[in-house]
Coordinates of C-alpha atoms in Angstrom, one line a residue:
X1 CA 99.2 -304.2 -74.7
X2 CA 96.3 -303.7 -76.3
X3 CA 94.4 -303.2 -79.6
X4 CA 92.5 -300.1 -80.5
X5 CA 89.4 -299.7 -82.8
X6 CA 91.8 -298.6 -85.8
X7 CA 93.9 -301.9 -85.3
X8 CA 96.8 -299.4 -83.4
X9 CA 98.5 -301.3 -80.7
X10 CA 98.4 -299.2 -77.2
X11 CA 101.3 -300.0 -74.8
X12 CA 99.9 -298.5 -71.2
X13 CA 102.1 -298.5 -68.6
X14 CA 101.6 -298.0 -65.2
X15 CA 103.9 -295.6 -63.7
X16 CA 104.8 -295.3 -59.4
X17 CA 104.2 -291.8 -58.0
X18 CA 107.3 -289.6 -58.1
X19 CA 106.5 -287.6 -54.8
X20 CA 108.7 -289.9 -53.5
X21 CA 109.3 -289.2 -49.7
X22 CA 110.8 -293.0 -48.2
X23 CA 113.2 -293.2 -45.9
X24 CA 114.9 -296.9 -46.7
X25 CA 116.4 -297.7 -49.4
X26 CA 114.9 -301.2 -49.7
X27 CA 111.9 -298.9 -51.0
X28 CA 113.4 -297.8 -52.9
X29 CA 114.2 -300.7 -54.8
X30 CA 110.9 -301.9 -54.7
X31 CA 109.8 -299.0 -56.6
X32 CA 112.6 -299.1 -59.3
X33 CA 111.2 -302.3 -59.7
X34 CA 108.1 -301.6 -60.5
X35 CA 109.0 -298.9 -63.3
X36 CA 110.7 -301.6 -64.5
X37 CA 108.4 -303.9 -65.0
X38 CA 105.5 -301.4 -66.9
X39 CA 108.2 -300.4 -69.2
X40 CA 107.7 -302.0 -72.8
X41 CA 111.3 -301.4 -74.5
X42 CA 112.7 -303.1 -77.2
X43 CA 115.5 -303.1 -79.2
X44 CA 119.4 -301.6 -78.5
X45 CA 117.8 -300.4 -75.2
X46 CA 116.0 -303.3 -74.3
X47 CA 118.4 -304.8 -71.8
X48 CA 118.6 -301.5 -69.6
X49 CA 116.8 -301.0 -66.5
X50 CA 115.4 -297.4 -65.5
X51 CA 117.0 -295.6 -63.1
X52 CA 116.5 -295.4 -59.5
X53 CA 115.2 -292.7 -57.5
X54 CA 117.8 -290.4 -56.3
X55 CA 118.1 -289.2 -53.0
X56 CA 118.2 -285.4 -52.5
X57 CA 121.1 -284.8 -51.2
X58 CA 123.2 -286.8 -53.1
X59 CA 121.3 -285.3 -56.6
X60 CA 124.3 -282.8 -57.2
X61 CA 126.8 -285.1 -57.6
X62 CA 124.4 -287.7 -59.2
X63 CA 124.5 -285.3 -61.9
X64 CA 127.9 -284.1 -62.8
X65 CA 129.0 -288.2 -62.4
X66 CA 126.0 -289.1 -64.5
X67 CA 125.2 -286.5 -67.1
X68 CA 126.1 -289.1 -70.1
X69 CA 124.1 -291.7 -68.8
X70 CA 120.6 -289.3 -68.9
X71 CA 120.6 -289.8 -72.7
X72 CA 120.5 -294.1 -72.4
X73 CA 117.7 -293.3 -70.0
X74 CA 115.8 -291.2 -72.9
X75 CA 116.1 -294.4 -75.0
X76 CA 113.7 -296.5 -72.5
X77 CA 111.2 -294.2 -73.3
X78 CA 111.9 -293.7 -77.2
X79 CA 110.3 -297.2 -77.5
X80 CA 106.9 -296.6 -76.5
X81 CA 104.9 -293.9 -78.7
X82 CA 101.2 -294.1 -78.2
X83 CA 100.0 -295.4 -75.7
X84 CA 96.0 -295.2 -75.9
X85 CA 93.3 -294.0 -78.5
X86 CA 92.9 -290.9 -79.3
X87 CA 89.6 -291.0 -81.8
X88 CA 87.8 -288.0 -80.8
X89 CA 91.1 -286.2 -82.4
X90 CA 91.1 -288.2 -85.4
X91 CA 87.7 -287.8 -86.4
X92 CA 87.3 -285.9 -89.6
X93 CA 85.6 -282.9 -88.3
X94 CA 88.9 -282.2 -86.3
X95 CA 91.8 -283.3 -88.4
X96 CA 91.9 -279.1 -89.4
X97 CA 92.0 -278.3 -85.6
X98 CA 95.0 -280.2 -85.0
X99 CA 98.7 -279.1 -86.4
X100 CA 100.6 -282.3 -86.7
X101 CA 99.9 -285.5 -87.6
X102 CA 99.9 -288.1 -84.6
X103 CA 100.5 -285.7 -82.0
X104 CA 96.8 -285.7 -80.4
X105 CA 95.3 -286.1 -77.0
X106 CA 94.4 -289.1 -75.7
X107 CA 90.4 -289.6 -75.0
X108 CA 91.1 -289.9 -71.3
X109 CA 92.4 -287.2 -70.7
X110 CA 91.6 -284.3 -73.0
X111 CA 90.2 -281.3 -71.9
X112 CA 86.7 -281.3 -72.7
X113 CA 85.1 -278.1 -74.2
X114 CA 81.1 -277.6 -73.3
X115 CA 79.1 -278.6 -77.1
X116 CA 77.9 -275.0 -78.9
X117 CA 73.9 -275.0 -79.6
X118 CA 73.9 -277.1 -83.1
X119 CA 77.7 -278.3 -83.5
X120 CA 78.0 -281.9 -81.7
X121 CA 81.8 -281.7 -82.7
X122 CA 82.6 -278.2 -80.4
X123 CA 83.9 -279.9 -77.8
X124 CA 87.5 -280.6 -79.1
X125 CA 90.7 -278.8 -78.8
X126 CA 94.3 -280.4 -78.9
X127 CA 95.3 -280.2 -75.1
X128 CA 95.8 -282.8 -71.9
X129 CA 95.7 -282.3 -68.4
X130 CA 98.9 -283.4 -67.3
X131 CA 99.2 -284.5 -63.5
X132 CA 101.8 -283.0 -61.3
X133 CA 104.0 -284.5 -58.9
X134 CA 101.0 -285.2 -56.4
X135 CA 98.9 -286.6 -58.8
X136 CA 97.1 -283.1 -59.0
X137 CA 95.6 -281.4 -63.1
X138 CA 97.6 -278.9 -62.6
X139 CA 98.8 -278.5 -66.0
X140 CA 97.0 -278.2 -69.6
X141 CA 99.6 -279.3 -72.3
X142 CA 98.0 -277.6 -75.5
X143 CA 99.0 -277.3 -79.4
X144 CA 99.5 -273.7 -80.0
X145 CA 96.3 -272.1 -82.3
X146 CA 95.8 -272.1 -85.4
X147 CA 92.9 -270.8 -87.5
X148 CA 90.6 -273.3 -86.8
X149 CA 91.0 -273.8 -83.6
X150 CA 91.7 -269.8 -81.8
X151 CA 88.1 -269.2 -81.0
X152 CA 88.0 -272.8 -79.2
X153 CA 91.0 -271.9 -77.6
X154 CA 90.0 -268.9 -76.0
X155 CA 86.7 -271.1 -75.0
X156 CA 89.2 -273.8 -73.0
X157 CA 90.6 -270.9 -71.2
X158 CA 87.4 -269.3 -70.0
X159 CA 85.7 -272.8 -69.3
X160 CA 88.6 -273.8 -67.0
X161 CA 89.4 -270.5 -65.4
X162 CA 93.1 -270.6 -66.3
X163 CA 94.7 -267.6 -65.4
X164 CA 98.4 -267.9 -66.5
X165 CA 99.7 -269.0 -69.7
X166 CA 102.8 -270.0 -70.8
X167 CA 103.9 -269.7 -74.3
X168 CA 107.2 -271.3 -75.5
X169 CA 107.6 -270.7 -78.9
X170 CA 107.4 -267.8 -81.2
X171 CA 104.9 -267.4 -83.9
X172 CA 107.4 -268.0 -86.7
X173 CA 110.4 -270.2 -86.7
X174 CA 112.4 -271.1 -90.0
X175 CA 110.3 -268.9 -91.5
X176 CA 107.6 -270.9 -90.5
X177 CA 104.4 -270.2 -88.9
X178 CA 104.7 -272.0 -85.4
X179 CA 101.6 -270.3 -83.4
X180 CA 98.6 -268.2 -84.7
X181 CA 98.8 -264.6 -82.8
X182 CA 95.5 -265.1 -80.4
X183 CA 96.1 -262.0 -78.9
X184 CA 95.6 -258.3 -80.4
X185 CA 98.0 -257.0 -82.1
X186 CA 98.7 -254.0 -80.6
X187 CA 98.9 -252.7 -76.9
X188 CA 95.3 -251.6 -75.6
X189 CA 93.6 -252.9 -78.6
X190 CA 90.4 -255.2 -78.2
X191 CA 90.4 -258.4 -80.4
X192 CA 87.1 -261.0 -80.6
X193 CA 87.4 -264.5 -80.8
X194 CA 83.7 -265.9 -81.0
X195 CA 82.1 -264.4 -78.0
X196 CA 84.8 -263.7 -76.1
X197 CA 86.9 -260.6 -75.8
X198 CA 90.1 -260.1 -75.6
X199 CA 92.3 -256.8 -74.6
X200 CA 96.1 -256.5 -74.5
X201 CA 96.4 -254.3 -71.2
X202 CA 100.2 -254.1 -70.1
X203 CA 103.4 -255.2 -71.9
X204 CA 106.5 -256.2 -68.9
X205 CA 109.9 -257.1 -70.8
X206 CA 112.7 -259.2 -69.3
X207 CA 116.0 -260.3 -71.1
X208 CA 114.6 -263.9 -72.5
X209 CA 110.3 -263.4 -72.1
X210 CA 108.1 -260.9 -71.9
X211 CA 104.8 -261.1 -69.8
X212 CA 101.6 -260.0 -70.8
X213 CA 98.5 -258.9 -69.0
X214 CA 95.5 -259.7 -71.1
X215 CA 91.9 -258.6 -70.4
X216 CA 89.4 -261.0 -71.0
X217 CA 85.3 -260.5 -71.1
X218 CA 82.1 -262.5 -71.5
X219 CA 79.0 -261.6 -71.1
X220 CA 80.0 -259.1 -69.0
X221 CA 82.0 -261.0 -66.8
X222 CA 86.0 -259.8 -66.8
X223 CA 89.0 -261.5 -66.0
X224 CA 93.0 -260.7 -65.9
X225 CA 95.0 -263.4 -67.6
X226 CA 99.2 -263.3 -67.3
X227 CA 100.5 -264.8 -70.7
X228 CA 104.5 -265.7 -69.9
X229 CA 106.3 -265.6 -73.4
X230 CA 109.6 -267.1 -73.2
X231 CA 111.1 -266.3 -76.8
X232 CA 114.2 -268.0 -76.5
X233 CA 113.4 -271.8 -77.1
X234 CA 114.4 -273.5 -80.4
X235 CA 112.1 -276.0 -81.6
X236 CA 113.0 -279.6 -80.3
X237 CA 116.1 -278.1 -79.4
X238 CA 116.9 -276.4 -76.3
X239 CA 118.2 -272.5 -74.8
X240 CA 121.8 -271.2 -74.7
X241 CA 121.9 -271.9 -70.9
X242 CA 119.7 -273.3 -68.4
X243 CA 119.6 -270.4 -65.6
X244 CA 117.5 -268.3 -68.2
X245 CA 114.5 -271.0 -68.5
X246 CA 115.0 -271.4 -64.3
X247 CA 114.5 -267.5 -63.6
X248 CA 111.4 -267.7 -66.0
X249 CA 110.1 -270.9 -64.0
X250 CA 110.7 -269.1 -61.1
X251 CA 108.8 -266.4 -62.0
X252 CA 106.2 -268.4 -63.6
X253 CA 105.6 -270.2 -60.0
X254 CA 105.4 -266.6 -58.3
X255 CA 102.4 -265.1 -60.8
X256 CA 101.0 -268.4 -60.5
X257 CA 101.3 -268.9 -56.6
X258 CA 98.1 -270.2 -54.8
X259 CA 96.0 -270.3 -58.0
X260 CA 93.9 -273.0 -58.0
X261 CA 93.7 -273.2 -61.5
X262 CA 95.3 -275.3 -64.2
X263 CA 98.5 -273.6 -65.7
X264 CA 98.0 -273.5 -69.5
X265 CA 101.5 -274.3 -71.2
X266 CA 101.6 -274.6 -75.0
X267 CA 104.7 -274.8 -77.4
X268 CA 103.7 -275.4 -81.1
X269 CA 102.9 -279.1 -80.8
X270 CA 102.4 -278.9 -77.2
X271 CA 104.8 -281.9 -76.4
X272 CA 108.7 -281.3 -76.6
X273 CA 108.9 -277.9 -75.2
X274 CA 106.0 -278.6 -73.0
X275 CA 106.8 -281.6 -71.5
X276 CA 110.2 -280.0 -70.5
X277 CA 108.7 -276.7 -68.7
X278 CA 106.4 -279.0 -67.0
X279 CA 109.0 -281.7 -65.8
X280 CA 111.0 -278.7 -64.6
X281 CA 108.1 -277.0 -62.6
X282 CA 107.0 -280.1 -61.3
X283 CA 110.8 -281.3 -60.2
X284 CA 111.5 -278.3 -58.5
X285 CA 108.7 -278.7 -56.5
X286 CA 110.1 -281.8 -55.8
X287 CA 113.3 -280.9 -54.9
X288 CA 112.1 -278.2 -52.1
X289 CA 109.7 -280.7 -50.6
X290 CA 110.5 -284.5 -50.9
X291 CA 113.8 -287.0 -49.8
X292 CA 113.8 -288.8 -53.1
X293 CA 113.3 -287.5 -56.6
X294 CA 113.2 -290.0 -59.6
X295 CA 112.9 -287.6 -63.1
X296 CA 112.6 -290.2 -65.1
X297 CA 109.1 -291.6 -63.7
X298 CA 107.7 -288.8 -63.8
X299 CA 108.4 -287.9 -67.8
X300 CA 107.4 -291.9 -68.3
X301 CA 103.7 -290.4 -66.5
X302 CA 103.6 -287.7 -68.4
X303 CA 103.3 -289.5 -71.5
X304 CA 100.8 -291.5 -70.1
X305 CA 98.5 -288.5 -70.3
X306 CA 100.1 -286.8 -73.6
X307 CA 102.3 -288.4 -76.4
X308 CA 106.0 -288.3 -76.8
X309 CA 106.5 -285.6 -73.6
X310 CA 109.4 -284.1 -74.0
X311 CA 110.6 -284.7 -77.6
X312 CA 114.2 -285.2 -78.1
X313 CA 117.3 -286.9 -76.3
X314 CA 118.5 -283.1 -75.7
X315 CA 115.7 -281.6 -74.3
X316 CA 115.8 -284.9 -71.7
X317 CA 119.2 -284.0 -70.4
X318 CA 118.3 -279.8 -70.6
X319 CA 115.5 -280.8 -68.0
X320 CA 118.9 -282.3 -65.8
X321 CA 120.8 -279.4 -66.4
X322 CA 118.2 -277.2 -65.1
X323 CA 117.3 -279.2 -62.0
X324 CA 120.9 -278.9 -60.8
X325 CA 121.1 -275.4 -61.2
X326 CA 118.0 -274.6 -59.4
X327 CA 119.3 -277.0 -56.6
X328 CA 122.5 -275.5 -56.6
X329 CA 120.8 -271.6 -56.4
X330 CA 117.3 -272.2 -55.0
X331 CA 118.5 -270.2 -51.2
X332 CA 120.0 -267.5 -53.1
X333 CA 117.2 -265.2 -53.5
X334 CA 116.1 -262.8 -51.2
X335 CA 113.2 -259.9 -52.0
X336 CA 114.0 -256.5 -52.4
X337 CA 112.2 -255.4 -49.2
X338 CA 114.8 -257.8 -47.0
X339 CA 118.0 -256.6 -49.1
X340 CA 117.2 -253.0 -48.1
X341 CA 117.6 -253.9 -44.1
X342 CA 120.4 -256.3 -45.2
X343 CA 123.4 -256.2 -43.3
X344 CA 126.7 -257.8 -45.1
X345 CA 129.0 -257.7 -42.3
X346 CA 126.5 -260.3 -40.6
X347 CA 126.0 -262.2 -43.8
X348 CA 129.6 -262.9 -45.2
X349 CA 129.3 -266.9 -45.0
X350 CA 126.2 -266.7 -46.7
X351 CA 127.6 -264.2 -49.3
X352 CA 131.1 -266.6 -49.2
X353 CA 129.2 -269.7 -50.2
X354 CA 127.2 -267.8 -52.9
X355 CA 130.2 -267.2 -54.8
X356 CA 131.4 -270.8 -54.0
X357 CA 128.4 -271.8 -56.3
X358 CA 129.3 -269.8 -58.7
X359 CA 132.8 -271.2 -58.7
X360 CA 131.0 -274.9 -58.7
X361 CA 128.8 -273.9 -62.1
X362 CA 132.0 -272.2 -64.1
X363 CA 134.4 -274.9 -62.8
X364 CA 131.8 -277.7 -64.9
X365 CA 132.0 -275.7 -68.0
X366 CA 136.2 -275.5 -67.8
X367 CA 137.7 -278.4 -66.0
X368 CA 138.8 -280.8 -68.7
X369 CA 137.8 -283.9 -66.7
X370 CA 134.2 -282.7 -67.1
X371 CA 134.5 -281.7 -70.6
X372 CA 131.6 -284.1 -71.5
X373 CA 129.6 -284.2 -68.5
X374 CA 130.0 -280.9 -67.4
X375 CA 126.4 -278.8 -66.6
X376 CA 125.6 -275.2 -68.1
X377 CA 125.5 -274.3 -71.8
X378 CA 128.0 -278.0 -72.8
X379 CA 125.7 -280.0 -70.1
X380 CA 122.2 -278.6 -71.5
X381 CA 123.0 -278.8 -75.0
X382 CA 125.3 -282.1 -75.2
X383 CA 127.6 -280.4 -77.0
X384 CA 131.0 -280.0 -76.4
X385 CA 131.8 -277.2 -78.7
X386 CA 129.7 -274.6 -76.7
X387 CA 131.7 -274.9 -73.7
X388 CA 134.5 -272.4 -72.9
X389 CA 137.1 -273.0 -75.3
X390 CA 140.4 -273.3 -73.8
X391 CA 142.2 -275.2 -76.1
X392 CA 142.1 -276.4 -80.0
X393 CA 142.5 -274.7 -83.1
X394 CA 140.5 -271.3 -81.9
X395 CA 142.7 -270.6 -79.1
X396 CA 145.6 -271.3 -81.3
X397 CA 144.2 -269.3 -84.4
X398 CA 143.2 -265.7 -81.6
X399 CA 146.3 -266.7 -79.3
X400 CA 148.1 -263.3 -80.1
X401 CA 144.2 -261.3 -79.8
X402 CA 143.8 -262.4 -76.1
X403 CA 145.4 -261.3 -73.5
X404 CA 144.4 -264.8 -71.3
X405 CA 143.8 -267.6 -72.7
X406 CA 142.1 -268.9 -69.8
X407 CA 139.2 -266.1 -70.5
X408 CA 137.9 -266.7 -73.7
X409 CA 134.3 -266.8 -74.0
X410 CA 131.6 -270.0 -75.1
X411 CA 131.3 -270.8 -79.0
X412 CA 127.9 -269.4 -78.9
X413 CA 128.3 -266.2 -77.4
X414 CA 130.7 -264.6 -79.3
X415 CA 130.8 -261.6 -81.2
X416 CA 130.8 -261.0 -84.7
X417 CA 131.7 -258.3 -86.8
X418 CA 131.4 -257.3 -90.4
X419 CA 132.4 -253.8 -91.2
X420 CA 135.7 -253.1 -93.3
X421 CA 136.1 -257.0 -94.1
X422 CA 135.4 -259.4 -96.6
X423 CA 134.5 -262.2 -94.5
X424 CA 132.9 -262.4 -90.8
X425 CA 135.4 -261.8 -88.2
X426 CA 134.7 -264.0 -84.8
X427 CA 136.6 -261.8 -82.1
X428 CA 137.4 -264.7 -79.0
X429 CA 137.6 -261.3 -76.6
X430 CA 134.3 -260.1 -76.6
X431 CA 131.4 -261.3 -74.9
X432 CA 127.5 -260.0 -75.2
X433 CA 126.1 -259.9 -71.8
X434 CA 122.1 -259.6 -70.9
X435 CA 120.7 -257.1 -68.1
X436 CA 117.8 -257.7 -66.0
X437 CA 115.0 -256.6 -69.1
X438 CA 117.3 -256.9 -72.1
X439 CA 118.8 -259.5 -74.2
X440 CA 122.8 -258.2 -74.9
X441 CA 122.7 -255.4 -73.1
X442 CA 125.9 -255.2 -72.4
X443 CA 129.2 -256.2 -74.2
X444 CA 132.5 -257.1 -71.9
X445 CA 135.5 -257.3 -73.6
X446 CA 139.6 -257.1 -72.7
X447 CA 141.1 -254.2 -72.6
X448 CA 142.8 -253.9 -76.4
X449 CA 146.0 -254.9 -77.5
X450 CA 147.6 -252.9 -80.1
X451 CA 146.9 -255.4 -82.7
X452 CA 143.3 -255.5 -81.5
X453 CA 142.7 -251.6 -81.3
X454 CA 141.2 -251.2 -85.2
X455 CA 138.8 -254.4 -83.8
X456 CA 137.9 -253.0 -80.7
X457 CA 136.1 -250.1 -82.6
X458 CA 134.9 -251.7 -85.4
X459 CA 132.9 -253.8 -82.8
X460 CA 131.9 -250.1 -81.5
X461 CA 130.6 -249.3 -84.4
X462 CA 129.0 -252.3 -86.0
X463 CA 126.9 -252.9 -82.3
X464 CA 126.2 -249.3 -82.5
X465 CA 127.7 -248.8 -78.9
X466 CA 127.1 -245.2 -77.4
X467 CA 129.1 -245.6 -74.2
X468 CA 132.4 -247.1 -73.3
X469 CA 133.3 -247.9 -69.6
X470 CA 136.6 -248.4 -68.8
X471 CA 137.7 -249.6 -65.1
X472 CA 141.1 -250.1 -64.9
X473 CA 144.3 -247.4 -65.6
X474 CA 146.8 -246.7 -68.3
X475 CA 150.4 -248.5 -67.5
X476 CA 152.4 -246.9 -69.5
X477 CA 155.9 -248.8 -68.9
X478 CA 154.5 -252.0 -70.4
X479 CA 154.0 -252.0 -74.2
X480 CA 151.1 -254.5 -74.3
X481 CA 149.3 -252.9 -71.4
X482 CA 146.3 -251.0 -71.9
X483 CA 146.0 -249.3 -75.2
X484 CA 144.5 -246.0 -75.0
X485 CA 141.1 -246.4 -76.8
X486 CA 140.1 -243.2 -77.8
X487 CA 142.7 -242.7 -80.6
X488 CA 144.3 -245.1 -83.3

């Protein structure tokens, strides 16, 4: 420990490198304890011990037998908050620049803006290179805009060249203003900030983000940047399910592939959501590369460059939940070009254990003996309630609405419906489903029952449905078969 010029106690803690690739596991001990001995931890959690790296193979199963444990880990690193000065950020000249109190860069690491002609103080923005997994900037962890700070913004991304951006949050959240808009408002429209130029170009929308091609120019000089805008993040909370913030990791790795520039990723603060995307990129890489991974190192690093990285207890074991699930699917990708000279008859293993894995994922959110260390939507969000509800007083109270009570979709997901009633109706039967580009494009439901007919097309009408598919046949010797739909 040491003291800083405002009397603030620093607690810096040197942290192993996480591209672990050792073959014994005597080394591995050695390196647990060292992380050990840098942590400073007091308190309830002061008589745990990190974790130890994990080999690679055995990381599955590590997981779904150790899911409850990730939050106790979290708790080593709740006792340290910063770590080294940051005065630059607290001079008075910057306090408007900076959204949040105590959430600044440190002066070792912040990125450095070139001084404008006549204003000594132009060389601040709230943002951190962050190492990755080989000890590599090849993140910027920034605070999202705001007035004061757009037009030094746009400066950090010309002066370091970045050429993807990820954005986490949405401008507004609880009715609150998150993130200033620092790009035009409309399509094709040209917006200045200071003496830089900025022109929204193309607009490409998925089911959870939508990716933006921005035109940049100085002095003449133009440059395409690809802005990534996941909009389904909660602030210090995390999304409905972790395979939606994997596909838009995955994608993020393929628009950014062989750039040699830093990846700009900003939430509002720049730390919870932040420090989770980039623990997830830089994990991945991990996984696909190296014999050992140890997460919790690497977040402990992290903050060694930027406070508090990754914010909550939640967010901690999201980052898990998503590192299983891209180990569990990273080989099931193939490009369009290869699936149009595929041949199934000489791929059914690979299609067989495909399926398998899907089976493995659904069987974590059902099977009671992994009701609270099972992964998906209960895993990622530590919360029981979200997982598929087979049992308790929802089945009981729908029983007679469901035709299987083993199919009944998640808490979060279902749908609601308010026409012709006093009160919302939750039906357990229905299910919104996203396509490849839209959010709930698609709603799956049971066929009705004939005390579930008037439901079924109130839902119809309330979702504003225009097309009904309907794949299976009328049986018309049992009562509660399929109801014909089309008249009450």
């Amino acid at each position: 420990n040491r003291s800083g010029p405002s009397g603030n106690t620093y607690h810096s803690s040197g942290v192993v490198n996480t591209a672990l690739n050792v073959t014994d596991d005597k080394k591995v001990k050695e390196i647990s304890a060292a992380n050990s001995s840098v942590l400073d931890v007091g308190g309830i959690y002061g008589n745990l011990e990190p974790p130890s790296p994990i080999r690679i193979a055995e990381f599955p199963e590590y997981i779904i037998s150790n899911i409850d444990k990730v939050e106790h880990e979290f708790g080593l690193l709740e006792g340290v908050q910063q770590k080294h000065p940051w005065t630059v950020a607290e001079e008075e000249y910057n306090r408007k620049k900076n959204r949040f109190r105590n959430m600044y860069p440190y002066d070792h690491c912040r990125v450095v803006l070139p001084k404008l002609p006549g204003d000594h103080h132009s060389d601040y923005y709230n943002a951190s290179f962050i190492l990755n997994e080989r000890d590599v900037r090849a993140y910027i962890a920034s605070q999202a805009p705001n007035k004061a700070s757009v037009d030094d913004f746009w400066r950090l991304i010309w002066e370091q060249n970045v050429q993807t951006i990820v954005m986490l949050a949405n401008l507004y959240e609880d009715t609150k203003e998150r993130c200033l808009q620092y790009w035009p408002k409309e399509e094709n429209e040209m917006q200045s900030f200071g003496y830089i130029n900025v022109t929204w170009t193309k607009t490409q929308h998925f089911a959870d983000y939508v990716i933006r091609t921005l035109s940049v120019e100085r002095g003449g000089t133009i440059r395409e940047v690809k802005q990534l805008h996941f909009k389904e993040w909660p602030d210090k909370d995390v999304p409905d399910s972790a395979m939606c913030l994997v596909e838009f990791a995955r994608h993020c790795k393929l628009i950014h592939f062989k750039k040699k520039t830093p990846l700009l990723i900003h939430c509002s603060a720049g730390i919870g959501r932040t420090g989770t995307f980039i623990g997830l990129l830089s994990m991945m890489d991990v996984l696909q590369s190296k014999e050992y991974i140890d997460i919790f190192a690497f977040v402990n690093k992290m903050r060694e460059n930027r406070v508090n990285m990754i914010q909550t207890k939640k967010q901690y074991r999201y980052l898990h939940t998503c590192l299983y699930e891209f180990h569990l699917t990273r080989d099931c990708q193939i490009s369009a070009q290869i699936l149009s000279r595929f041949k199934i008859h000489d791929n059914k293993a690979a299609i067989l254990r495909e399926f398998e894995l899907l089976s493995e994922v659904e069987m974590s959110k059902t099977n009671d003996s992994l009701k609270t260390r099972g992964t998906t939507d209960s895993l990622a969000r530590g919360n029981s309630t979200d997982s598929l509800e087979t049992g308790g007083s929802m089945k009981t109270e729908h029983a007679p609405r469901d035709r299987f009570g083993n199919m009944v979709p998640t808490g979060r997901r279902k749908v609601f419906m308010l026409s012709s009633s006093p009160v919302t109706l939750i039906t357990t039967s229905m299910l919104p489903s996203s396509s490849y580009e839209k959010k709930d494009a698609f709603i799956t439901t049971q066929s009705p029952l004939p005390n579930t007919i008037e439901d079924f097309w109130r839902m119809i009408y309330d979702h504003k449905c225009h097309t009904v598919v309907m794949l299976n046949q009328l049986d018309k010797s049992d009562k509660d078969s399929v109801t014909a739909v089309w008249f009450i």
